[in-house]
PDB file of C-alpha atoms in Angstrom:
ATOM      1  CA  ALA A   1      -3.252 -96.269  -6.233  1.00  0.00           C
ATOM      2  CA  GLN A   2      -5.608 -96.769  -3.343  1.00  0.00           C
ATOM      3  CA  SER A   3      -8.304 -99.199  -2.351  1.00  0.00           C
ATOM      4  CA  VAL A   4     -10.435-100.028   0.633  1.00  0.00           C
ATOM      5  CA  THR A   5     -12.041-103.272   1.729  1.00  0.00           C
ATOM      6  CA  GLN A   6     -14.881-103.479   4.176  1.00  0.00           C
ATOM      7  CA  LEU A   7     -14.674-106.969   5.508  1.00  0.00           C
ATOM      8  CA  ASP A   8     -18.344-107.414   6.403  1.00  0.00           C
ATOM      9  CA  SER A   9     -21.232-106.545   4.128  1.00  0.00           C
ATOM     10  CA  HIS A  10     -23.716-106.985   6.985  1.00  0.00           C
ATOM     11  CA  VAL A  11     -23.311-106.705  10.753  1.00  0.00           C
ATOM     12  CA  SER A  12     -26.112-107.368  13.204  1.00  0.00           C
ATOM     13  CA  VAL A  13     -25.906-106.481  16.895  1.00  0.00           C
ATOM     14  CA  SER A  14     -28.301-106.167  19.782  1.00  0.00           C
ATOM     15  CA  GLU A  15     -29.051-102.766  21.245  1.00  0.00           C
ATOM     16  CA  GLY A  16     -26.604-101.928  24.007  1.00  0.00           C
ATOM     17  CA  THR A  17     -23.860-104.253  22.742  1.00  0.00           C
ATOM     18  CA  PRO A  18     -20.595-103.165  21.103  1.00  0.00           C
ATOM     19  CA  VAL A  19     -20.288-102.421  17.403  1.00  0.00           C
ATOM     20  CA  LEU A  20     -17.268-103.330  15.276  1.00  0.00           C
ATOM     21  CA  LEU A  21     -17.157-102.516  11.577  1.00  0.00           C
ATOM     22  CA  ARG A  22     -13.950-103.608   9.896  1.00  0.00           C
ATOM     23  CA  CYS A  23     -12.021-101.780   7.208  1.00  0.00           C
ATOM     24  CA  ASN A  24      -8.673-102.479   5.573  1.00  0.00           C
ATOM     25  CA  TYR A  25      -7.032-100.077   3.183  1.00  0.00           C
ATOM     26  CA  SER A  26      -4.273 -99.928   0.630  1.00  0.00           C
ATOM     27  CA  SER A  27      -2.542 -96.758  -0.450  1.00  0.00           C
ATOM     28  CA  SER A  28       0.661 -95.750  -2.155  1.00  0.00           C
ATOM     29  CA  TYR A  29       0.699 -92.583  -0.066  1.00  0.00           C
ATOM     30  CA  SER A  30       0.067 -91.570   3.504  1.00  0.00           C
ATOM     31  CA  PRO A  31      -3.665 -91.965   3.445  1.00  0.00           C
ATOM     32  CA  SER A  32      -6.485 -89.949   4.873  1.00  0.00           C
ATOM     33  CA  LEU A  33      -9.210 -92.253   6.104  1.00  0.00           C
ATOM     34  CA  PHE A  34     -12.845 -91.558   6.816  1.00  0.00           C
ATOM     35  CA  TRP A  35     -16.008 -93.234   7.978  1.00  0.00           C
ATOM     36  CA  TYR A  36     -19.344 -92.005   6.638  1.00  0.00           C
ATOM     37  CA  VAL A  37     -22.845 -93.066   7.591  1.00  0.00           C
ATOM     38  CA  GLN A  38     -25.839 -93.075   5.283  1.00  0.00           C
ATOM     39  CA  HIS A  39     -29.295 -93.530   6.731  1.00  0.00           C
ATOM     40  CA  PRO A  40     -32.051 -94.746   4.403  1.00  0.00           C
ATOM     41  CA  ASN A  41     -32.959 -92.096   1.855  1.00  0.00           C
ATOM     42  CA  LYS A  42     -30.625 -89.622   3.529  1.00  0.00           C
ATOM     43  CA  GLY A  43     -27.338 -88.035   2.524  1.00  0.00           C
ATOM     44  CA  LEU A  44     -23.853 -88.973   3.618  1.00  0.00           C
ATOM     45  CA  GLN A  45     -22.728 -87.837   7.036  1.00  0.00           C
ATOM     46  CA  LEU A  46     -19.106 -87.766   8.140  1.00  0.00           C
ATOM     47  CA  LEU A  47     -18.578 -89.759  11.327  1.00  0.00           C
ATOM     48  CA  LEU A  48     -14.864 -89.259  11.763  1.00  0.00           C
ATOM     49  CA  LYS A  49     -11.593 -88.891   9.917  1.00  0.00           C
ATOM     50  CA  TYR A  50      -7.911 -89.709  10.277  1.00  0.00           C
ATOM     51  CA  THR A  51      -5.376 -87.363   8.709  1.00  0.00           C
ATOM     52  CA  SER A  52      -2.008 -88.365  10.214  1.00  0.00           C
ATOM     53  CA  ALA A  53      -2.567 -86.924  13.657  1.00  0.00           C
ATOM     54  CA  ALA A  54      -3.647 -89.079  16.605  1.00  0.00           C
ATOM     55  CA  THR A  55      -4.163 -92.703  15.630  1.00  0.00           C
ATOM     56  CA  LEU A  56      -7.269 -93.038  17.793  1.00  0.00           C
ATOM     57  CA  VAL A  57      -9.940 -90.850  16.305  1.00  0.00           C
ATOM     58  CA  LYS A  58     -13.149 -89.938  18.066  1.00  0.00           C
ATOM     59  CA  GLY A  59     -16.179 -89.053  16.026  1.00  0.00           C
ATOM     60  CA  ILE A  60     -19.788 -88.149  16.473  1.00  0.00           C
ATOM     61  CA  ASN A  61     -22.460 -90.231  18.189  1.00  0.00           C
ATOM     62  CA  GLY A  62     -19.935 -92.160  20.300  1.00  0.00           C
ATOM     63  CA  PHE A  63     -18.078 -93.741  17.391  1.00  0.00           C
ATOM     64  CA  GLU A  64     -14.320 -94.018  17.241  1.00  0.00           C
ATOM     65  CA  ALA A  65     -11.745 -95.635  14.995  1.00  0.00           C
ATOM     66  CA  GLU A  66      -8.124 -96.597  15.350  1.00  0.00           C
ATOM     67  CA  PHE A  67      -5.598 -96.236  12.563  1.00  0.00           C
ATOM     68  CA  LYS A  68      -3.182 -99.181  12.589  1.00  0.00           C
ATOM     69  CA  LYS A  69      -0.531 -98.754   9.952  1.00  0.00           C
ATOM     70  CA  SER A  70       1.070-102.144  10.574  1.00  0.00           C
ATOM     71  CA  GLU A  71      -2.262-103.849   9.940  1.00  0.00           C
ATOM     72  CA  THR A  72      -3.449-101.337   7.301  1.00  0.00           C
ATOM     73  CA  SER A  73      -6.714-101.195   9.183  1.00  0.00           C
ATOM     74  CA  PHE A  74      -9.151 -98.503  10.286  1.00  0.00           C
ATOM     75  CA  HIS A  75     -11.915-100.317  12.154  1.00  0.00           C
ATOM     76  CA  LEU A  76     -14.926 -98.433  13.464  1.00  0.00           C
ATOM     77  CA  THR A  77     -16.210 -99.143  16.959  1.00  0.00           C
ATOM     78  CA  LYS A  78     -18.872 -98.035  19.371  1.00  0.00           C
ATOM     79  CA  PRO A  79     -19.218 -99.352  22.917  1.00  0.00           C
ATOM     80  CA  SER A  80     -22.991 -99.561  22.950  1.00  0.00           C
ATOM     81  CA  ALA A  81     -25.252 -99.698  19.907  1.00  0.00           C
ATOM     82  CA  HIS A  82     -28.419 -97.681  19.686  1.00  0.00           C
ATOM     83  CA  MET A  83     -31.373 -98.366  17.460  1.00  0.00           C
ATOM     84  CA  SER A  84     -30.691 -95.124  15.617  1.00  0.00           C
ATOM     85  CA  ASP A  85     -27.269 -96.457  14.555  1.00  0.00           C
ATOM     86  CA  ALA A  86     -28.917 -98.784  12.039  1.00  0.00           C
ATOM     87  CA  ALA A  87     -27.629 -97.543   8.679  1.00  0.00           C
ATOM     88  CA  GLU A  88     -25.087 -98.096   5.917  1.00  0.00           C
ATOM     89  CA  TYR A  89     -21.488 -97.312   6.812  1.00  0.00           C
ATOM     90  CA  PHE A  90     -18.750 -96.519   4.322  1.00  0.00           C
ATOM     91  CA  CYS A  91     -15.016 -96.593   4.888  1.00  0.00           C
ATOM     92  CA  VAL A  92     -13.229 -94.158   2.584  1.00  0.00           C
ATOM     93  CA  VAL A  93      -9.605 -93.576   1.672  1.00  0.00           C
ATOM     94  CA  SER A  94      -8.116 -90.598  -0.110  1.00  0.00           C
ATOM     95  CA  GLY A  95      -4.569 -89.752  -0.990  1.00  0.00           C
ATOM     96  CA  PRO A  96      -2.764 -86.532  -1.751  1.00  0.00           C
ATOM     97  CA  ASN A  97      -5.392 -85.593  -4.315  1.00  0.00           C
ATOM     98  CA  ALA A  98      -7.995 -84.990  -1.661  1.00  0.00           C
ATOM     99  CA  GLY A  99     -11.514 -85.385  -2.919  1.00  0.00           C
ATOM    100  CA  LYS A 100     -10.670 -88.264  -5.235  1.00  0.00           C
ATOM    101  CA  SER A 101     -11.932 -90.612  -2.616  1.00  0.00           C
ATOM    102  CA  THR A 102     -12.293 -94.336  -2.912  1.00  0.00           C
ATOM    103  CA  PHE A 103     -15.286 -95.788  -1.122  1.00  0.00           C
ATOM    104  CA  GLY A 104     -15.596 -99.257   0.330  1.00  0.00           C
ATOM    105  CA  ASP A 105     -18.585-101.365  -0.628  1.00  0.00           C
ATOM    106  CA  GLY A 106     -20.340-100.474   2.599  1.00  0.00           C
ATOM    107  CA  THR A 107     -21.469-102.351   5.699  1.00  0.00           C
ATOM    108  CA  THR A 108     -25.124-102.529   6.630  1.00  0.00           C
ATOM    109  CA  LEU A 109     -25.523-102.309  10.380  1.00  0.00           C
ATOM    110  CA  THR A 110     -28.687-103.776  11.848  1.00  0.00           C
ATOM    111  CA  VAL A 111     -29.516-103.163  15.508  1.00  0.00           C
ATOM    112  CA  LYS A 112     -31.941-105.564  17.134  1.00  0.00           C
ATOM    113  CA  PRO A 113     -34.031-104.507  20.112  1.00  0.00           C
TER     114      PRO A 113
ATOM    115  CA  SER B   1     -18.021 -75.791   6.033  1.00  0.00           C
ATOM    116  CA  ALA B   2     -20.002 -75.915   2.817  1.00  0.00           C
ATOM    117  CA  VAL B   3     -23.686 -76.303   2.146  1.00  0.00           C
ATOM    118  CA  ILE B   4     -24.475 -78.012  -1.123  1.00  0.00           C
ATOM    119  CA  SER B   5     -27.802 -78.135  -2.882  1.00  0.00           C
ATOM    120  CA  GLN B   6     -28.742 -80.238  -5.868  1.00  0.00           C
ATOM    121  CA  LYS B   7     -31.576 -79.991  -8.330  1.00  0.00           C
ATOM    122  CA  PRO B   8     -33.620 -81.969  -8.990  1.00  0.00           C
ATOM    123  CA  SER B   9     -33.734 -84.076  -5.858  1.00  0.00           C
ATOM    124  CA  ARG B  10     -35.235 -86.913  -7.856  1.00  0.00           C
ATOM    125  CA  ASP B  11     -36.575 -87.595 -11.325  1.00  0.00           C
ATOM    126  CA  ILE B  12     -38.051 -90.367 -13.388  1.00  0.00           C
ATOM    127  CA  CYS B  13     -36.956 -90.275 -17.022  1.00  0.00           C
ATOM    128  CA  GLN B  14     -37.540 -92.284 -20.155  1.00  0.00           C
ATOM    129  CA  ARG B  15     -34.728 -94.137 -21.825  1.00  0.00           C
ATOM    130  CA  GLY B  16     -33.000 -92.241 -24.592  1.00  0.00           C
ATOM    131  CA  THR B  17     -33.522 -88.846 -22.980  1.00  0.00           C
ATOM    132  CA  SER B  18     -31.028 -86.696 -21.089  1.00  0.00           C
ATOM    133  CA  LEU B  19     -31.142 -85.104 -17.648  1.00  0.00           C
ATOM    134  CA  THR B  20     -29.032 -82.245 -16.327  1.00  0.00           C
ATOM    135  CA  ILE B  21     -28.338 -82.150 -12.598  1.00  0.00           C
ATOM    136  CA  GLN B  22     -27.331 -78.913 -10.957  1.00  0.00           C
ATOM    137  CA  CYS B  23     -25.018 -78.491  -7.984  1.00  0.00           C
ATOM    138  CA  GLN B  24     -24.822 -75.213  -6.083  1.00  0.00           C
ATOM    139  CA  VAL B  25     -22.407 -74.505  -3.238  1.00  0.00           C
ATOM    140  CA  ASP B  26     -22.802 -71.670  -0.754  1.00  0.00           C
ATOM    141  CA  SER B  27     -19.131 -70.689  -0.995  1.00  0.00           C
ATOM    142  CA  GLN B  28     -16.412 -70.615  -3.615  1.00  0.00           C
ATOM    143  CA  VAL B  29     -14.573 -73.910  -3.836  1.00  0.00           C
ATOM    144  CA  THR B  30     -11.717 -75.037  -5.994  1.00  0.00           C
ATOM    145  CA  MET B  31     -12.467 -78.733  -6.163  1.00  0.00           C
ATOM    146  CA  MET B  32     -15.842 -80.160  -7.192  1.00  0.00           C
ATOM    147  CA  PHE B  33     -16.584 -83.789  -7.917  1.00  0.00           C
ATOM    148  CA  TRP B  34     -19.433 -85.925  -9.203  1.00  0.00           C
ATOM    149  CA  TYR B  35     -20.120 -89.385  -7.790  1.00  0.00           C
ATOM    150  CA  ARG B  36     -22.605 -92.106  -8.666  1.00  0.00           C
ATOM    151  CA  GLN B  37     -24.208 -94.563  -6.280  1.00  0.00           C
ATOM    152  CA  GLN B  38     -25.976 -97.384  -8.073  1.00  0.00           C
ATOM    153  CA  PRO B  39     -28.755 -99.202  -6.209  1.00  0.00           C
ATOM    154  CA  GLY B  40     -27.407-101.138  -3.262  1.00  0.00           C
ATOM    155  CA  GLN B  41     -23.841-100.231  -4.102  1.00  0.00           C
ATOM    156  CA  SER B  42     -21.115 -97.902  -2.968  1.00  0.00           C
ATOM    157  CA  LEU B  43     -20.111 -94.548  -4.396  1.00  0.00           C
ATOM    158  CA  THR B  44     -17.964 -94.302  -7.499  1.00  0.00           C
ATOM    159  CA  LEU B  45     -16.215 -91.154  -8.635  1.00  0.00           C
ATOM    160  CA  ILE B  46     -17.335 -90.086 -12.106  1.00  0.00           C
ATOM    161  CA  ALA B  47     -15.205 -87.012 -12.653  1.00  0.00           C
ATOM    162  CA  THR B  48     -13.559 -83.930 -11.234  1.00  0.00           C
ATOM    163  CA  ALA B  49     -15.233 -80.738 -12.423  1.00  0.00           C
ATOM    164  CA  ASN B  50     -12.539 -78.193 -13.230  1.00  0.00           C
ATOM    165  CA  GLN B  51     -13.396 -74.515 -13.337  1.00  0.00           C
ATOM    166  CA  GLY B  52     -12.680 -73.053 -16.744  1.00  0.00           C
ATOM    167  CA  SER B  53     -11.543 -76.277 -18.364  1.00  0.00           C
ATOM    168  CA  GLU B  54     -12.781 -79.739 -19.266  1.00  0.00           C
ATOM    169  CA  ALA B  55     -13.656 -82.167 -16.542  1.00  0.00           C
ATOM    170  CA  THR B  56     -11.280 -84.990 -15.694  1.00  0.00           C
ATOM    171  CA  TYR B  57     -13.031 -88.348 -16.009  1.00  0.00           C
ATOM    172  CA  GLU B  58     -12.304 -91.560 -14.157  1.00  0.00           C
ATOM    173  CA  SER B  59     -11.849 -94.849 -15.898  1.00  0.00           C
ATOM    174  CA  GLY B  60     -15.124 -96.121 -17.291  1.00  0.00           C
ATOM    175  CA  PHE B  61     -16.738 -92.703 -17.649  1.00  0.00           C
ATOM    176  CA  VAL B  62     -16.666 -90.560 -20.790  1.00  0.00           C
ATOM    177  CA  ILE B  63     -17.535 -87.002 -21.631  1.00  0.00           C
ATOM    178  CA  ASP B  64     -20.075 -87.924 -24.291  1.00  0.00           C
ATOM    179  CA  LYS B  65     -22.149 -89.813 -21.736  1.00  0.00           C
ATOM    180  CA  PHE B  66     -21.602 -87.509 -18.753  1.00  0.00           C
ATOM    181  CA  PRO B  67     -20.830 -83.976 -19.952  1.00  0.00           C
ATOM    182  CA  ILE B  68     -19.971 -81.638 -17.098  1.00  0.00           C
ATOM    183  CA  SER B  69     -19.923 -77.877 -16.893  1.00  0.00           C
ATOM    184  CA  ARG B  70     -18.210 -75.733 -14.275  1.00  0.00           C
ATOM    185  CA  PRO B  71     -18.802 -72.090 -15.183  1.00  0.00           C
ATOM    186  CA  ASN B  72     -17.702 -70.665 -11.837  1.00  0.00           C
ATOM    187  CA  LEU B  73     -16.445 -71.592  -8.376  1.00  0.00           C
ATOM    188  CA  THR B  74     -19.879 -72.228  -6.866  1.00  0.00           C
ATOM    189  CA  PHE B  75     -21.777 -74.127  -9.554  1.00  0.00           C
ATOM    190  CA  SER B  76     -21.544 -77.223 -11.698  1.00  0.00           C
ATOM    191  CA  THR B  77     -23.830 -79.378 -13.803  1.00  0.00           C
ATOM    192  CA  LEU B  78     -23.709 -83.035 -14.728  1.00  0.00           C
ATOM    193  CA  THR B  79     -25.726 -84.290 -17.684  1.00  0.00           C
ATOM    194  CA  VAL B  80     -26.632 -87.936 -18.006  1.00  0.00           C
ATOM    195  CA  SER B  81     -27.077 -88.421 -21.746  1.00  0.00           C
ATOM    196  CA  ASN B  82     -29.037 -90.969 -23.756  1.00  0.00           C
ATOM    197  CA  MET B  83     -30.179 -92.635 -20.568  1.00  0.00           C
ATOM    198  CA  SER B  84     -30.783 -96.329 -20.103  1.00  0.00           C
ATOM    199  CA  PRO B  85     -32.159 -98.176 -17.058  1.00  0.00           C
ATOM    200  CA  GLU B  86     -28.559 -98.929 -16.044  1.00  0.00           C
ATOM    201  CA  ASP B  87     -28.135 -95.207 -15.354  1.00  0.00           C
ATOM    202  CA  SER B  88     -30.658 -95.406 -12.528  1.00  0.00           C
ATOM    203  CA  SER B  89     -28.602 -94.222  -9.580  1.00  0.00           C
ATOM    204  CA  ILE B  90     -28.115 -91.516  -7.030  1.00  0.00           C
ATOM    205  CA  TYR B  91     -25.801 -88.826  -8.363  1.00  0.00           C
ATOM    206  CA  LEU B  92     -23.921 -86.807  -5.764  1.00  0.00           C
ATOM    207  CA  CYS B  93     -22.000 -83.589  -5.990  1.00  0.00           C
ATOM    208  CA  SER B  94     -19.042 -83.192  -3.650  1.00  0.00           C
ATOM    209  CA  VAL B  95     -16.643 -80.379  -2.818  1.00  0.00           C
ATOM    210  CA  LEU B  96     -13.543 -79.702  -0.820  1.00  0.00           C
ATOM    211  CA  ALA B  97     -14.016 -76.709   1.440  1.00  0.00           C
ATOM    212  CA  GLY B  98     -12.760 -75.049   4.556  1.00  0.00           C
ATOM    213  CA  ALA B  99      -9.291 -74.439   5.925  1.00  0.00           C
ATOM    214  CA  LEU B 100      -8.680 -78.178   6.201  1.00  0.00           C
ATOM    215  CA  SER B 101     -10.062 -78.982   2.748  1.00  0.00           C
ATOM    216  CA  GLU B 102     -12.705 -81.262   4.134  1.00  0.00           C
ATOM    217  CA  GLN B 103     -14.951 -83.129   1.756  1.00  0.00           C
ATOM    218  CA  TYR B 104     -18.658 -82.387   1.747  1.00  0.00           C
ATOM    219  CA  PHE B 105     -21.401 -84.163  -0.152  1.00  0.00           C
ATOM    220  CA  GLY B 106     -24.652 -82.874  -1.526  1.00  0.00           C
ATOM    221  CA  PRO B 107     -27.966 -84.585  -0.768  1.00  0.00           C
ATOM    222  CA  GLY B 108     -27.935 -86.417  -4.081  1.00  0.00           C
ATOM    223  CA  THR B 109     -30.239 -86.673  -7.071  1.00  0.00           C
ATOM    224  CA  ARG B 110     -32.135 -89.933  -7.294  1.00  0.00           C
ATOM    225  CA  LEU B 111     -32.590 -90.838 -10.954  1.00  0.00           C
ATOM    226  CA  THR B 112     -34.836 -93.614 -12.198  1.00  0.00           C
ATOM    227  CA  VAL B 113     -34.797 -94.475 -15.887  1.00  0.00           C
ATOM    228  CA  THR B 114     -37.740 -96.430 -17.259  1.00  0.00           C
TER     229      THR B 114
END
């Protein structure tokens, strides 16, 4: 069994300040973990993924995430927010049956000018 | 990588009718999936579309309501049957592709039931 909890439904930051989107997971297996972004009326875009290699994962658009097994966390960060980062972000876990992914409820990121 | 297209991109349907959504992939893939994203909510897996056999449905989803076809390794359809307003959602096709079996998502079909 697997599950994922995104700890914040909404996060608001000012442009140029750091972004932190929190995600905790539960899995009976060694999980693969992903972050996706969904802009309004657009499709899902993969930001980054963890698949048991390096625990610090770098993704697109300056985002990165750190896999912490002891804390069962996979938080997404970015040093400096840009207006174009405003979107919905989903943390996703999948197990050995790749593709049967479990999505978190999503975090809406708002970036203020 | 995999490029996925879906038809229609959006539709408005009357309750009690059915809509079939098509998913086409630009390469042969073993694993295809259908997800639903209800308004303001996250994605939920409906079923795994198996080539040459019946789809495997997740808890809460049944074949009579969401029949799925998978005639070959590049194509699948999802039918939303006897629709009600609660079926208003975005329906997404997803595949595993590439040497690393990465997951790709289609653009989605936005369905509104009136």
